[in-house]
């Protein structure tokens, strides 16, 4: 939605997001009509969105750390 509201065409925004143009068109139309709601229909603040993003990033970084630790242990064992 931000891409389209920022002036990008629906076609270009759909390509960027990897969604079908008609789907994005429907979202834009629903937004204009005030019918676009989230999955649980709660209003989400910018702070809540940032917290969600940071939690997802933290989970990804922890997974990468764990994989790196396992790989390091594996190669250390293989060289022994």
Short mmCIF file of C-alpha atoms in Angstrom, two decimals:
data_model
loop_
_atom_site.label_atom_id
_atom_site.label_comp_id
_atom_site.label_asym_id
_atom_site.label_seq_id
_atom_site.Cartn_x
_atom_site.Cartn_y
_atom_site.Cartn_z
CA UNK A 1 0.00 0.00 0.00
CA UNK A 2 2.81 2.39 0.84
CA UNK A 3 4.38 1.91 -2.58
CA UNK A 4 1.14 2.78 -4.37
CA UNK A 5 0.40 5.70 -2.03
CA UNK A 6 3.95 6.88 -2.64
CA UNK A 7 3.22 7.21 -6.35
CA UNK A 8 4.31 3.86 -7.75
CA UNK A 9 1.95 2.21 -10.21
CA UNK A 10 0.03 -0.86 -9.11
CA UNK A 11 1.85 -2.91 -11.77
CA UNK A 12 5.31 -1.81 -10.56
CA UNK A 13 4.42 -2.28 -6.89
CA UNK A 14 2.99 -5.73 -7.61
CA UNK A 15 6.22 -6.76 -9.37
CA UNK A 16 8.29 -5.43 -6.47
CA UNK A 17 6.19 -7.32 -3.93
CA UNK A 18 5.83 -10.46 -6.01
CA UNK A 19 2.04 -10.42 -5.96
CA UNK A 20 -0.55 -10.52 -8.72
CA UNK A 21 -1.61 -7.05 -9.91
CA UNK A 22 -5.28 -7.83 -9.36
CA UNK A 23 -4.59 -8.74 -5.74
CA UNK A 24 -2.82 -5.45 -5.09
CA UNK A 25 -5.57 -3.59 -6.96
CA UNK A 26 -8.15 -5.22 -4.67
CA UNK A 27 -6.16 -4.20 -1.59
CA UNK A 28 -5.89 -0.60 -2.80
CA UNK A 29 -9.62 -0.52 -3.56
CA UNK A 30 -10.50 -1.98 -0.15
CA UNK A 31 -8.22 0.57 1.52
CA UNK A 32 -9.92 3.44 -0.31
CA UNK A 33 -13.31 2.15 0.83
CA UNK A 34 -12.07 1.78 4.41
CA UNK A 35 -12.58 -1.97 4.33
CA UNK A 36 -8.97 -3.07 4.59
CA UNK A 37 -8.28 -4.62 7.99
CA UNK A 38 -5.56 -6.82 9.37
CA UNK A 39 -5.91 -10.51 10.05
CA UNK A 40 -7.19 -9.86 13.56
CA UNK A 41 -8.70 -6.42 12.77
CA UNK A 42 -6.67 -4.64 15.45
CA UNK A 43 -5.01 -1.30 14.84
CA UNK A 44 -1.25 -1.75 14.99
CA UNK A 45 0.96 1.15 16.00
CA UNK A 46 4.30 1.93 14.40
CA UNK A 47 6.00 0.86 17.63
CA UNK A 48 4.23 -2.52 17.57
CA UNK A 49 5.26 -3.02 13.94
CA UNK A 50 8.89 -2.20 14.83
CA UNK A 51 8.80 -4.61 17.78
CA UNK A 52 7.50 -7.37 15.51
CA UNK A 53 10.20 -6.64 12.94
CA UNK A 54 12.91 -6.66 15.61
CA UNK A 55 11.64 -9.93 17.10
CA UNK A 56 11.74 -11.57 13.67
CA UNK A 57 15.25 -10.22 13.06
CA UNK A 58 16.41 -11.43 16.48
CA UNK A 59 15.05 -14.91 15.80
CA UNK A 60 16.87 -14.99 12.44
CA UNK A 61 20.15 -13.81 13.97
CA UNK A 62 19.91 -16.40 16.78
CA UNK A 63 19.34 -19.13 14.20
CA UNK A 64 22.35 -17.94 12.16
CA UNK A 65 24.48 -17.88 15.34
CA UNK A 66 23.43 -21.43 16.22
CA UNK A 67 24.16 -22.68 12.72
CA UNK A 68 27.58 -21.02 12.75
CA UNK A 69 28.37 -22.56 16.14
CA UNK A 70 27.38 -26.03 14.94
CA UNK A 71 29.38 -25.63 11.73
CA UNK A 72 32.43 -24.48 13.68
CA UNK A 73 32.17 -27.45 16.03
CA UNK A 74 31.73 -29.81 13.08
CA UNK A 75 34.80 -28.53 11.25
CA UNK A 76 36.88 -28.48 14.45
CA UNK A 77 35.93 -32.11 15.06
CA UNK A 78 36.65 -33.06 11.43
CA UNK A 79 40.15 -31.57 11.58
CA UNK A 80 41.05 -33.45 14.78
#
